[in-house]
Amino acid sequence: MKNIPFGYPIILEEEKKAVLKVLDGPILTHGPTVKNFETQFSNFIGGKNSLAVASCTAGLHLAYFYLGIGPDDEVIVPAQTHTATAHAVEFCGARPVFIDSELPTGNININLIENAITDKTKAISIVHFLGIPVNMDKINDIAKKYSLFVVEDCALAIGTYFNNIHAGLHGDVGCFSFYPVKHMTTAEGGMFVTKHDNVAKMINKQRAFGVDRQVSERKIPGVYDVNMLGFNYRMSEIQAAIGVEQLKRMDNFLRKRTENFTLLENNLKSISKIEIIKSNNTDMCQSSYYCLSIILQEDLSERRVEIINKLNEHGVGTSIYYPKPVPLMTYYIQKYGFKNDMFPNASLISDSSIALPVGPHLGKEDMEYISEVFHKII
Ligand SMILES: *Cc1c(COP(=O)(O)O)cnc(C)c1O
């Protein structure tokens, strides 16, 4: 029997050496390694302003904090996503307005957005679900028409392109995650990107207490002023050292994900009672292939727990993205009174899907094993 974890961080000698090198010196946070990581990240995605932060969630919070939204403001967010997408809006006291998913992509149903916009709406948050790009031309058209700020949650979208432009560079800002099971890791960490220089300048201060000048800009050491509120949402040099080495592997990571996804998809697509969550326009849309999520249909849907248990028993790791639509998480039901039937497609994904692994820790034989086991179970 094989052991195929759903996600597994690839940390090699280079990462370990880079961490030890940082630990041998005196600068452990917001120093040259963070700067280098930011530059390399900008180069990788083809952007110009990258700011390393404590997590993707911290980056999303900074985006809304920068915007200055609060009670009485609304932000459009997809119902099918990680809780962080909506929590970041809640942190500022504003209200997330949830939109159901489209199929087969699992992304926000763009056709439902305009109806949900009111004069309180300040921003649209989109998520490239499992790395599948949202049609950002359509989002930007709507944002322009109603003067809305666009926040891209790119937690699973390193390597996601729409129309040859990397995710995070279509909207006003984008936030990436380096949590261990994402496309690359720094243990915990995130990257805030923006095409606007003035936004980058503000976020640079707001991620570090609102201090008016960087250590390098201080004429007299220790002398600075604070002219705004700010958090401590910085990344450490240790994390950035891991990030720099991971970035060097990204092309390879993405190639393996693409190969694994394609293999597994080809092996599973003959099964009639499943739908594979994927892009519906492969010319414009380059996915980052976070995982291969399938929606079980008809009687298979009722057998989900049994199928997951059997896959796990055979050593195939699985997950569910995401276990409930965010508005149907207890916190949101208690606060806003959402009902179970309000987000049918998002619920279908949560209730009937199984996410299968395609990460770079796996290869061809693993994909063949997964599909063999899957066919056998069914
Ligand atoms: C994982 C994830 C996050 C949270 O990322 P952190 O770096 O752990 O804060 C946010 N949004 C989405 C869509 C995610 O998948």
mmCIF file of C-alpha atoms and ligand atoms in Angstrom:
data_model
loop_
_atom_site.group_PDB
_atom_site.id
_atom_site.type_symbol
_atom_site.label_atom_id
_atom_site.label_comp_id
_atom_site.label_asym_id
_atom_site.label_seq_id
_atom_site.Cartn_x
_atom_site.Cartn_y
_atom_site.Cartn_z
ATOM 1 C CA MET A 1 0.000 0.000 0.000
ATOM 2 C CA LYS A 2 1.158 3.511 -0.814
ATOM 3 C CA ASN A 3 1.081 6.523 1.508
ATOM 4 C CA ILE A 4 -0.007 9.603 -0.434
ATOM 5 C CA PRO A 5 -0.429 12.691 1.753
ATOM 6 C CA PHE A 6 -2.795 15.378 0.452
ATOM 7 C CA GLY A 7 -0.154 18.058 0.951
ATOM 8 C CA TYR A 8 3.472 17.837 1.955
ATOM 9 C CA PRO A 9 5.919 20.745 2.151
ATOM 10 C CA ILE A 10 9.147 20.189 0.217
ATOM 11 C CA ILE A 11 11.940 21.505 2.442
ATOM 12 C CA LEU A 12 15.445 20.522 1.266
ATOM 13 C CA GLU A 13 19.040 21.261 2.276
ATOM 14 C CA GLU A 14 18.961 24.675 0.546
ATOM 15 C CA GLU A 15 16.123 25.903 2.771
ATOM 16 C CA LYS A 16 17.868 24.611 5.900
ATOM 17 C CA LYS A 17 21.170 26.257 4.940
ATOM 18 C CA ALA A 18 19.441 29.556 4.188
ATOM 19 C CA VAL A 19 17.701 29.545 7.577
ATOM 20 C CA LEU A 20 20.971 28.801 9.416
ATOM 21 C CA LYS A 21 22.670 31.626 7.548
ATOM 22 C CA VAL A 22 20.050 34.070 8.845
ATOM 23 C CA LEU A 23 20.404 32.680 12.365
ATOM 24 C CA ASP A 24 24.165 33.239 12.211
ATOM 25 C CA GLY A 25 23.619 36.995 11.779
ATOM 26 C CA PRO A 26 22.059 39.770 13.880
ATOM 27 C CA ILE A 27 19.080 40.685 11.662
ATOM 28 C CA LEU A 28 16.108 38.391 12.298
ATOM 29 C CA THR A 29 13.228 40.452 10.953
ATOM 30 C CA HIS A 30 12.453 43.007 8.216
ATOM 31 C CA GLY A 31 15.988 42.988 6.813
ATOM 32 C CA PRO A 32 17.695 42.225 3.500
ATOM 33 C CA THR A 33 16.313 38.680 3.144
ATOM 34 C CA VAL A 34 12.721 39.955 3.233
ATOM 35 C CA LYS A 35 13.651 42.629 0.657
ATOM 36 C CA ASN A 36 15.241 40.005 -1.577
ATOM 37 C CA PHE A 37 12.212 37.707 -1.245
ATOM 38 C CA GLU A 38 9.916 40.600 -2.224
ATOM 39 C CA THR A 39 12.033 41.395 -5.286
ATOM 40 C CA GLN A 40 12.171 37.745 -6.362
ATOM 41 C CA PHE A 41 8.414 37.406 -5.882
ATOM 42 C CA SER A 42 7.746 40.477 -8.030
ATOM 43 C CA ASN A 43 10.009 38.998 -10.699
ATOM 44 C CA PHE A 44 8.207 35.667 -10.554
ATOM 45 C CA ILE A 45 4.711 37.084 -11.053
ATOM 46 C CA GLY A 46 5.771 39.968 -13.286
ATOM 47 C CA GLY A 47 4.666 42.627 -10.804
ATOM 48 C CA LYS A 48 6.417 45.576 -9.229
ATOM 49 C CA ASN A 49 5.235 46.047 -5.627
ATOM 50 C CA SER A 50 5.423 42.979 -3.363
ATOM 51 C CA LEU A 51 5.300 43.328 0.421
ATOM 52 C CA ALA A 52 5.919 40.292 2.617
ATOM 53 C CA VAL A 53 3.400 39.933 5.436
ATOM 54 C CA ALA A 54 2.630 37.555 8.299
ATOM 55 C CA SER A 55 -0.065 35.623 6.385
ATOM 56 C CA CYS A 56 -2.533 35.935 3.546
ATOM 57 C CA THR A 57 -5.162 36.822 6.158
ATOM 58 C CA ALA A 58 -2.962 39.675 7.413
ATOM 59 C CA GLY A 59 -2.614 40.915 3.826
ATOM 60 C CA LEU A 60 -6.388 40.851 3.289
ATOM 61 C CA HIS A 61 -6.926 42.710 6.567
ATOM 62 C CA LEU A 62 -4.394 45.341 5.477
ATOM 63 C CA ALA A 63 -6.259 45.799 2.185
ATOM 64 C CA TYR A 64 -9.516 46.701 3.930
ATOM 65 C CA PHE A 65 -7.747 48.683 6.644
ATOM 66 C CA TYR A 66 -6.061 50.716 3.909
ATOM 67 C CA LEU A 67 -9.466 51.315 2.302
ATOM 68 C CA GLY A 68 -10.795 52.555 5.634
ATOM 69 C CA ILE A 69 -14.053 50.604 5.420
ATOM 70 C CA GLY A 70 -16.185 50.163 8.527
ATOM 71 C CA PRO A 71 -19.747 49.699 9.783
ATOM 72 C CA ASP A 72 -22.249 50.603 7.024
ATOM 73 C CA ASP A 73 -19.847 49.452 4.306
ATOM 74 C CA GLU A 74 -20.254 46.271 2.285
ATOM 75 C CA VAL A 75 -17.825 44.054 0.394
ATOM 76 C CA ILE A 76 -18.841 41.466 -2.195
ATOM 77 C CA VAL A 77 -17.208 38.101 -1.392
ATOM 78 C CA PRO A 78 -17.653 34.573 -2.755
ATOM 79 C CA ALA A 79 -19.583 32.140 -0.542
ATOM 80 C CA GLN A 80 -17.288 29.253 -1.449
ATOM 81 C CA THR A 81 -13.874 30.103 -0.005
ATOM 82 C CA HIS A 82 -11.678 29.996 3.091
ATOM 83 C CA THR A 83 -13.114 31.815 6.103
ATOM 84 C CA ALA A 84 -10.256 34.327 5.953
ATOM 85 C CA THR A 85 -11.709 35.947 2.815
ATOM 86 C CA ALA A 86 -14.772 37.091 4.753
ATOM 87 C CA HIS A 87 -13.170 37.447 8.197
ATOM 88 C CA ALA A 88 -10.871 40.156 6.815
ATOM 89 C CA VAL A 89 -13.973 42.234 6.001
ATOM 90 C CA GLU A 90 -15.441 41.527 9.455
ATOM 91 C CA PHE A 91 -12.197 42.681 11.149
ATOM 92 C CA CYS A 92 -13.008 46.193 9.924
ATOM 93 C CA GLY A 93 -16.613 46.024 11.078
ATOM 94 C CA ALA A 94 -17.897 45.983 7.496
ATOM 95 C CA ARG A 95 -20.368 43.468 6.089
ATOM 96 C CA PRO A 96 -19.458 40.683 3.666
ATOM 97 C CA VAL A 97 -22.154 40.170 1.016
ATOM 98 C CA PHE A 98 -21.883 36.564 -0.128
ATOM 99 C CA ILE A 99 -22.310 35.412 -3.733
ATOM 100 C CA ASP A 100 -22.919 31.814 -4.810
ATOM 101 C CA SER A 101 -20.514 29.833 -7.026
ATOM 102 C CA GLU A 102 -20.694 28.923 -10.694
ATOM 103 C CA LEU A 103 -19.951 25.436 -11.971
ATOM 104 C CA PRO A 104 -17.730 23.738 -13.058
ATOM 105 C CA THR A 105 -15.136 26.277 -11.850
ATOM 106 C CA GLY A 106 -16.361 26.816 -8.276
ATOM 107 C CA ASN A 107 -15.552 30.498 -8.750
ATOM 108 C CA ILE A 108 -17.843 33.401 -7.865
ATOM 109 C CA ASN A 109 -20.872 33.571 -10.189
ATOM 110 C CA ILE A 110 -20.121 36.885 -11.875
ATOM 111 C CA ASN A 111 -23.697 37.164 -13.179
ATOM 112 C CA LEU A 112 -24.978 37.542 -9.611
ATOM 113 C CA ILE A 113 -22.630 40.380 -8.608
ATOM 114 C CA GLU A 114 -24.377 43.456 -10.008
ATOM 115 C CA ASN A 115 -27.659 42.635 -8.277
ATOM 116 C CA ALA A 116 -25.848 42.493 -4.935
ATOM 117 C CA ILE A 117 -24.214 45.923 -5.283
ATOM 118 C CA THR A 118 -25.753 48.735 -3.218
ATOM 119 C CA ASP A 119 -24.592 52.290 -2.465
ATOM 120 C CA LYS A 120 -22.816 50.816 0.579
ATOM 121 C CA THR A 121 -20.624 48.506 -1.536
ATOM 122 C CA LYS A 122 -16.978 49.569 -1.425
ATOM 123 C CA ALA A 123 -15.078 46.597 -2.793
ATOM 124 C CA ILE A 124 -15.259 43.240 -4.553
ATOM 125 C CA SER A 125 -13.163 40.389 -3.211
ATOM 126 C CA ILE A 126 -12.595 37.521 -5.594
ATOM 127 C CA VAL A 127 -10.929 34.172 -4.971
ATOM 128 C CA HIS A 128 -9.281 32.089 -7.668
ATOM 129 C CA PHE A 129 -10.898 28.906 -6.366
ATOM 130 C CA LEU A 130 -8.326 26.070 -6.159
ATOM 131 C CA GLY A 131 -6.153 28.203 -8.453
ATOM 132 C CA ILE A 132 -8.725 28.410 -11.254
ATOM 133 C CA PRO A 133 -8.661 31.959 -12.612
ATOM 134 C CA VAL A 134 -11.717 34.175 -12.382
ATOM 135 C CA ASN A 135 -12.488 36.188 -15.530
ATOM 136 C CA MET A 136 -10.867 39.394 -14.280
ATOM 137 C CA ASP A 137 -11.881 41.421 -17.351
ATOM 138 C CA LYS A 138 -15.526 41.021 -16.342
ATOM 139 C CA ILE A 139 -14.739 41.784 -12.677
ATOM 140 C CA ASN A 140 -12.823 44.924 -13.616
ATOM 141 C CA ASP A 141 -15.673 46.092 -15.885
ATOM 142 C CA ILE A 142 -18.095 45.848 -12.969
ATOM 143 C CA ALA A 143 -15.610 47.480 -10.572
ATOM 144 C CA LYS A 144 -15.112 50.371 -12.976
ATOM 145 C CA LYS A 145 -18.829 50.858 -13.520
ATOM 146 C CA TYR A 146 -19.514 51.143 -9.763
ATOM 147 C CA SER A 147 -16.105 52.559 -8.657
ATOM 148 C CA LEU A 148 -15.211 49.560 -6.506
ATOM 149 C CA PHE A 149 -11.830 48.453 -5.185
ATOM 150 C CA VAL A 150 -10.846 44.905 -6.267
ATOM 151 C CA VAL A 151 -9.113 42.602 -3.774
ATOM 152 C CA GLU A 152 -7.828 39.300 -5.187
ATOM 153 C CA ASP A 153 -7.448 36.485 -2.657
ATOM 154 C CA CYS A 154 -4.646 34.550 -4.360
ATOM 155 C CA ALA A 155 -3.965 32.102 -1.527
ATOM 156 C CA LEU A 156 -4.080 29.175 -3.975
ATOM 157 C CA ALA A 157 -3.111 31.130 -7.065
ATOM 158 C CA ILE A 158 0.671 31.223 -7.426
ATOM 159 C CA GLY A 159 0.973 30.156 -11.055
ATOM 160 C CA THR A 160 -2.579 31.243 -11.944
ATOM 161 C CA TYR A 161 -2.854 33.421 -15.043
ATOM 162 C CA PHE A 162 -5.825 35.067 -16.697
ATOM 163 C CA ASN A 163 -5.109 36.348 -20.177
ATOM 164 C CA ASN A 164 -1.357 35.896 -19.580
ATOM 165 C CA ILE A 165 -1.357 38.212 -16.552
ATOM 166 C CA HIS A 166 -0.612 36.646 -13.177
ATOM 167 C CA ALA A 167 -3.311 36.531 -10.495
ATOM 168 C CA GLY A 168 -3.052 39.436 -8.080
ATOM 169 C CA LEU A 169 -2.104 41.930 -10.789
ATOM 170 C CA HIS A 170 -5.589 42.364 -12.281
ATOM 171 C CA GLY A 171 -7.264 43.896 -9.244
ATOM 172 C CA ASP A 172 -6.106 46.800 -7.106
ATOM 173 C CA VAL A 173 -4.378 44.435 -4.678
ATOM 174 C CA GLY A 174 -3.671 40.711 -4.339
ATOM 175 C CA CYS A 175 -2.752 38.536 -1.337
ATOM 176 C CA PHE A 176 -0.868 35.223 -1.462
ATOM 177 C CA SER A 177 -0.405 32.534 1.214
ATOM 178 C CA PHE A 178 2.678 30.523 2.153
ATOM 179 C CA TYR A 179 0.930 28.210 4.619
ATOM 180 C CA PRO A 180 2.540 24.712 4.521
ATOM 181 C CA VAL A 181 0.103 22.939 2.171
ATOM 182 C CA LYS A 182 -0.185 25.784 -0.349
ATOM 183 C CA HIS A 183 1.910 25.973 -3.545
ATOM 184 C CA MET A 184 5.042 27.041 -1.668
ATOM 185 C CA THR A 185 5.680 27.672 1.989
ATOM 186 C CA THR A 186 7.454 29.845 4.525
ATOM 187 C CA ALA A 187 5.728 27.902 7.391
ATOM 188 C CA GLU A 188 3.403 30.881 7.953
ATOM 189 C CA GLY A 189 3.507 33.891 5.698
ATOM 190 C CA GLY A 190 1.941 35.855 2.894
ATOM 191 C CA MET A 191 2.652 38.387 0.161
ATOM 192 C CA PHE A 192 0.685 41.545 -0.527
ATOM 193 C CA VAL A 193 1.006 42.780 -4.108
ATOM 194 C CA THR A 194 -0.343 45.872 -5.811
ATOM 195 C CA LYS A 195 0.054 47.699 -9.091
ATOM 196 C CA HIS A 196 -0.392 51.054 -7.308
ATOM 197 C CA ASP A 197 2.807 52.618 -5.896
ATOM 198 C CA ASN A 198 0.848 54.796 -3.446
ATOM 199 C CA VAL A 199 -0.967 51.763 -2.007
ATOM 200 C CA ALA A 200 2.363 49.946 -1.585
ATOM 201 C CA LYS A 201 3.791 52.938 0.262
ATOM 202 C CA MET A 202 0.889 53.020 2.718
ATOM 203 C CA ILE A 203 0.816 49.253 3.281
ATOM 204 C CA ASN A 204 4.555 49.327 3.922
ATOM 205 C CA LYS A 205 3.819 51.575 6.916
ATOM 206 C CA GLN A 206 0.576 49.925 7.978
ATOM 207 C CA ARG A 207 2.198 46.498 8.205
ATOM 208 C CA ALA A 208 4.692 47.999 10.714
ATOM 209 C CA PHE A 209 2.879 50.104 13.334
ATOM 210 C CA GLY A 210 2.347 53.127 11.063
ATOM 211 C CA VAL A 211 5.912 54.263 11.681
ATOM 212 C CA ASP A 212 6.843 57.099 9.341
ATOM 213 C CA ARG A 213 10.328 55.945 8.350
ATOM 214 C CA GLN A 214 12.145 52.650 7.898
ATOM 215 C CA VAL A 215 15.188 51.855 10.023
ATOM 216 C CA SER A 216 17.429 52.677 7.027
ATOM 217 C CA GLU A 217 15.792 56.107 6.619
ATOM 218 C CA ARG A 218 16.409 57.267 10.208
ATOM 219 C CA LYS A 219 19.098 59.933 10.580
ATOM 220 C CA ILE A 220 19.420 59.306 14.306
ATOM 221 C CA PRO A 221 18.936 55.660 15.303
ATOM 222 C CA GLY A 222 15.773 55.113 17.305
ATOM 223 C CA VAL A 223 14.131 58.378 16.275
ATOM 224 C CA TYR A 224 10.856 58.101 14.403
ATOM 225 C CA ASP A 225 7.290 59.364 14.469
ATOM 226 C CA VAL A 226 3.955 57.567 14.031
ATOM 227 C CA ASN A 227 1.336 59.337 11.946
ATOM 228 C CA MET A 228 -1.233 56.556 11.498
ATOM 229 C CA LEU A 229 -2.418 53.272 12.984
ATOM 230 C CA GLY A 230 -0.626 50.131 11.896
ATOM 231 C CA PHE A 231 -0.233 46.483 12.821
ATOM 232 C CA ASN A 232 2.754 44.268 13.302
ATOM 233 C CA TYR A 233 2.136 42.123 10.225
ATOM 234 C CA ARG A 234 5.740 41.774 9.079
ATOM 235 C CA MET A 235 7.534 38.637 7.929
ATOM 236 C CA SER A 236 10.710 37.432 9.656
ATOM 237 C CA GLU A 237 14.050 36.950 7.907
ATOM 238 C CA ILE A 238 13.861 33.239 8.743
ATOM 239 C CA GLN A 239 10.603 32.838 6.847
ATOM 240 C CA ALA A 240 11.839 34.938 3.934
ATOM 241 C CA ALA A 241 14.977 32.775 3.689
ATOM 242 C CA ILE A 242 12.769 29.717 3.177
ATOM 243 C CA GLY A 243 10.638 31.662 0.698
ATOM 244 C CA VAL A 244 13.588 32.646 -1.496
ATOM 245 C CA GLU A 245 14.615 28.987 -1.862
ATOM 246 C CA GLN A 246 11.023 27.834 -2.455
ATOM 247 C CA LEU A 247 10.577 30.402 -5.209
ATOM 248 C CA LYS A 248 13.543 28.901 -7.072
ATOM 249 C CA ARG A 249 11.576 25.631 -7.159
ATOM 250 C CA MET A 250 8.241 27.172 -8.213
ATOM 251 C CA ASP A 251 8.511 26.483 -11.958
ATOM 252 C CA ASN A 252 9.270 22.886 -11.166
ATOM 253 C CA PHE A 253 6.462 22.675 -8.575
ATOM 254 C CA LEU A 254 3.960 24.042 -11.094
ATOM 255 C CA ARG A 255 5.133 21.689 -13.853
ATOM 256 C CA LYS A 256 4.605 18.687 -11.574
ATOM 257 C CA ARG A 257 1.154 19.902 -10.504
ATOM 258 C CA THR A 258 0.113 20.327 -14.136
ATOM 259 C CA GLU A 259 1.392 16.864 -15.096
ATOM 260 C CA ASN A 260 -0.245 15.216 -12.086
ATOM 261 C CA PHE A 261 -3.577 16.968 -12.624
ATOM 262 C CA THR A 262 -3.658 16.068 -16.316
ATOM 263 C CA LEU A 263 -2.837 12.421 -15.629
ATOM 264 C CA LEU A 264 -5.416 12.072 -12.871
ATOM 265 C CA GLU A 265 -8.068 13.892 -14.883
ATOM 266 C CA ASN A 266 -7.515 11.598 -17.867
ATOM 267 C CA ASN A 267 -7.766 8.553 -15.630
ATOM 268 C CA LEU A 268 -10.961 9.669 -13.902
ATOM 269 C CA LYS A 269 -12.966 11.345 -16.628
ATOM 270 C CA SER A 270 -14.494 8.078 -17.858
ATOM 271 C CA ILE A 271 -16.451 7.821 -14.591
ATOM 272 C CA SER A 272 -19.928 9.056 -15.391
ATOM 273 C CA LYS A 273 -21.204 10.171 -11.994
ATOM 274 C CA ILE A 274 -18.494 12.686 -11.171
ATOM 275 C CA GLU A 275 -17.820 16.242 -12.275
ATOM 276 C CA ILE A 276 -14.273 17.601 -12.148
ATOM 277 C CA ILE A 277 -13.938 21.187 -10.912
ATOM 278 C CA LYS A 278 -11.838 23.007 -13.501
ATOM 279 C CA SER A 279 -11.543 26.000 -15.815
ATOM 280 C CA ASN A 280 -14.053 26.244 -18.606
ATOM 281 C CA ASN A 281 -11.768 28.270 -20.863
ATOM 282 C CA THR A 282 -8.264 26.894 -21.062
ATOM 283 C CA ASP A 283 -7.004 29.416 -23.652
ATOM 284 C CA MET A 284 -7.389 32.467 -21.415
ATOM 285 C CA CYS A 285 -7.186 30.578 -18.143
ATOM 286 C CA GLN A 286 -4.040 29.008 -16.703
ATOM 287 C CA SER A 287 -4.782 27.202 -13.439
ATOM 288 C CA SER A 288 -2.198 26.686 -10.710
ATOM 289 C CA TYR A 289 -3.701 23.204 -10.132
ATOM 290 C CA TYR A 290 -3.919 23.266 -6.369
ATOM 291 C CA CYS A 291 -5.747 19.922 -6.265
ATOM 292 C CA LEU A 292 -8.189 17.878 -8.324
ATOM 293 C CA SER A 293 -11.590 18.282 -6.728
ATOM 294 C CA ILE A 294 -14.457 16.125 -7.948
ATOM 295 C CA ILE A 295 -18.146 16.583 -7.296
ATOM 296 C CA LEU A 296 -19.883 13.255 -6.715
ATOM 297 C CA GLN A 297 -23.274 12.975 -8.327
ATOM 298 C CA GLU A 298 -26.452 10.935 -7.778
ATOM 299 C CA ASP A 299 -25.939 7.905 -5.477
ATOM 300 C CA LEU A 300 -22.169 8.556 -5.307
ATOM 301 C CA SER A 301 -22.878 11.811 -3.496
ATOM 302 C CA GLU A 302 -24.590 9.956 -0.660
ATOM 303 C CA ARG A 303 -21.590 7.647 -0.434
ATOM 304 C CA ARG A 304 -19.066 10.456 0.092
ATOM 305 C CA VAL A 305 -17.999 9.543 3.631
ATOM 306 C CA GLU A 306 -17.626 5.893 2.649
ATOM 307 C CA ILE A 307 -15.558 6.812 -0.441
ATOM 308 C CA ILE A 308 -13.310 9.143 1.587
ATOM 309 C CA ASN A 309 -12.799 6.472 4.265
ATOM 310 C CA LYS A 310 -11.891 3.862 1.656
ATOM 311 C CA LEU A 311 -9.471 6.208 -0.115
ATOM 312 C CA ASN A 312 -7.826 7.012 3.227
ATOM 313 C CA GLU A 313 -7.684 3.305 4.148
ATOM 314 C CA HIS A 314 -5.776 2.726 0.922
ATOM 315 C CA GLY A 315 -3.300 5.446 1.859
ATOM 316 C CA VAL A 316 -4.746 8.152 -0.390
ATOM 317 C CA GLY A 317 -4.913 11.469 1.466
ATOM 318 C CA THR A 318 -7.957 13.632 0.708
ATOM 319 C CA SER A 319 -9.394 16.959 1.765
ATOM 320 C CA ILE A 320 -12.527 19.057 1.244
ATOM 321 C CA TYR A 321 -12.393 22.574 -0.200
ATOM 322 C CA TYR A 322 -14.107 24.100 1.636
ATOM 323 C CA PRO A 323 -16.099 22.173 4.273
ATOM 324 C CA LYS A 324 -18.999 24.687 4.308
ATOM 325 C CA PRO A 325 -19.822 27.837 2.368
ATOM 326 C CA VAL A 326 -18.500 30.631 4.627
ATOM 327 C CA PRO A 327 -21.975 32.184 5.250
ATOM 328 C CA LEU A 328 -23.083 28.795 6.616
ATOM 329 C CA MET A 329 -20.300 28.659 9.194
ATOM 330 C CA THR A 330 -21.788 29.086 12.689
ATOM 331 C CA TYR A 331 -20.312 32.571 13.243
ATOM 332 C CA TYR A 332 -21.970 33.929 10.086
ATOM 333 C CA ILE A 333 -25.286 32.129 10.608
ATOM 334 C CA GLN A 334 -25.473 33.515 14.151
ATOM 335 C CA LYS A 335 -24.570 37.028 13.055
ATOM 336 C CA TYR A 336 -26.568 37.326 9.817
ATOM 337 C CA GLY A 337 -29.106 34.482 9.895
ATOM 338 C CA PHE A 338 -28.205 32.907 6.550
ATOM 339 C CA LYS A 339 -30.310 29.873 5.573
ATOM 340 C CA ASN A 340 -28.995 26.524 4.330
ATOM 341 C CA ASP A 341 -30.566 26.836 0.868
ATOM 342 C CA MET A 342 -29.217 30.295 0.017
ATOM 343 C CA PHE A 343 -26.000 29.218 -1.735
ATOM 344 C CA PRO A 344 -26.907 26.033 -3.638
ATOM 345 C CA ASN A 345 -23.778 25.655 -5.786
ATOM 346 C CA ALA A 346 -21.391 26.520 -2.959
ATOM 347 C CA SER A 347 -23.246 23.995 -0.785
ATOM 348 C CA LEU A 348 -23.087 21.365 -3.528
ATOM 349 C CA ILE A 349 -19.293 21.755 -3.616
ATOM 350 C CA SER A 350 -18.992 21.584 0.186
ATOM 351 C CA ASP A 351 -21.393 18.676 0.588
ATOM 352 C CA SER A 352 -20.476 16.492 -2.393
ATOM 353 C CA SER A 353 -16.853 17.074 -3.348
ATOM 354 C CA ILE A 354 -13.623 15.297 -2.556
ATOM 355 C CA ALA A 355 -10.265 16.992 -3.139
ATOM 356 C CA LEU A 356 -7.531 14.665 -4.399
ATOM 357 C CA PRO A 357 -3.808 15.451 -4.183
ATOM 358 C CA VAL A 358 -1.704 16.526 -7.187
ATOM 359 C CA GLY A 359 1.144 18.284 -5.332
ATOM 360 C CA PRO A 360 4.791 18.213 -6.396
ATOM 361 C CA HIS A 361 5.576 15.663 -3.682
ATOM 362 C CA LEU A 362 3.786 13.157 -5.944
ATOM 363 C CA GLY A 363 4.445 11.634 -9.361
ATOM 364 C CA LYS A 364 3.005 9.529 -12.164
ATOM 365 C CA GLU A 365 2.789 6.280 -10.173
ATOM 366 C CA ASP A 366 0.942 8.045 -7.388
ATOM 367 C CA MET A 367 -1.648 9.398 -9.832
ATOM 368 C CA GLU A 368 -2.092 5.935 -11.346
ATOM 369 C CA TYR A 369 -2.486 4.451 -7.871
ATOM 370 C CA ILE A 370 -5.103 7.059 -6.857
ATOM 371 C CA SER A 371 -7.210 6.438 -9.953
ATOM 372 C CA GLU A 372 -6.880 2.660 -9.622
ATOM 373 C CA VAL A 373 -8.102 2.818 -6.018
ATOM 374 C CA PHE A 374 -10.871 5.262 -6.962
ATOM 375 C CA HIS A 375 -12.152 3.036 -9.801
ATOM 376 C CA LYS A 376 -12.045 0.010 -7.505
ATOM 377 C CA ILE A 377 -14.059 1.738 -4.771
ATOM 378 C CA ILE A 378 -16.717 2.860 -7.204
HETATM 379 C C1 LIG B 1 -5.447 29.295 2.938
HETATM 380 C C2 LIG B 1 -6.297 30.392 2.480
HETATM 381 C C3 LIG B 1 -6.292 31.646 3.134
HETATM 382 C C4 LIG B 1 -5.533 31.880 4.411
HETATM 383 O O1 LIG B 1 -4.152 31.964 4.208
HETATM 384 P P1 LIG B 1 -3.205 32.203 5.492
HETATM 385 O O2 LIG B 1 -1.850 32.476 4.880
HETATM 386 O O3 LIG B 1 -3.227 30.937 6.282
HETATM 387 O O4 LIG B 1 -3.723 33.371 6.228
HETATM 388 C C5 LIG B 1 -7.057 32.665 2.604
HETATM 389 N N1 LIG B 1 -7.802 32.487 1.496
HETATM 390 C C6 LIG B 1 -7.855 31.290 0.853
HETATM 391 C C7 LIG B 1 -8.687 31.168 -0.383
HETATM 392 C C8 LIG B 1 -7.110 30.207 1.335
HETATM 393 O O5 LIG B 1 -7.181 29.019 0.704
#
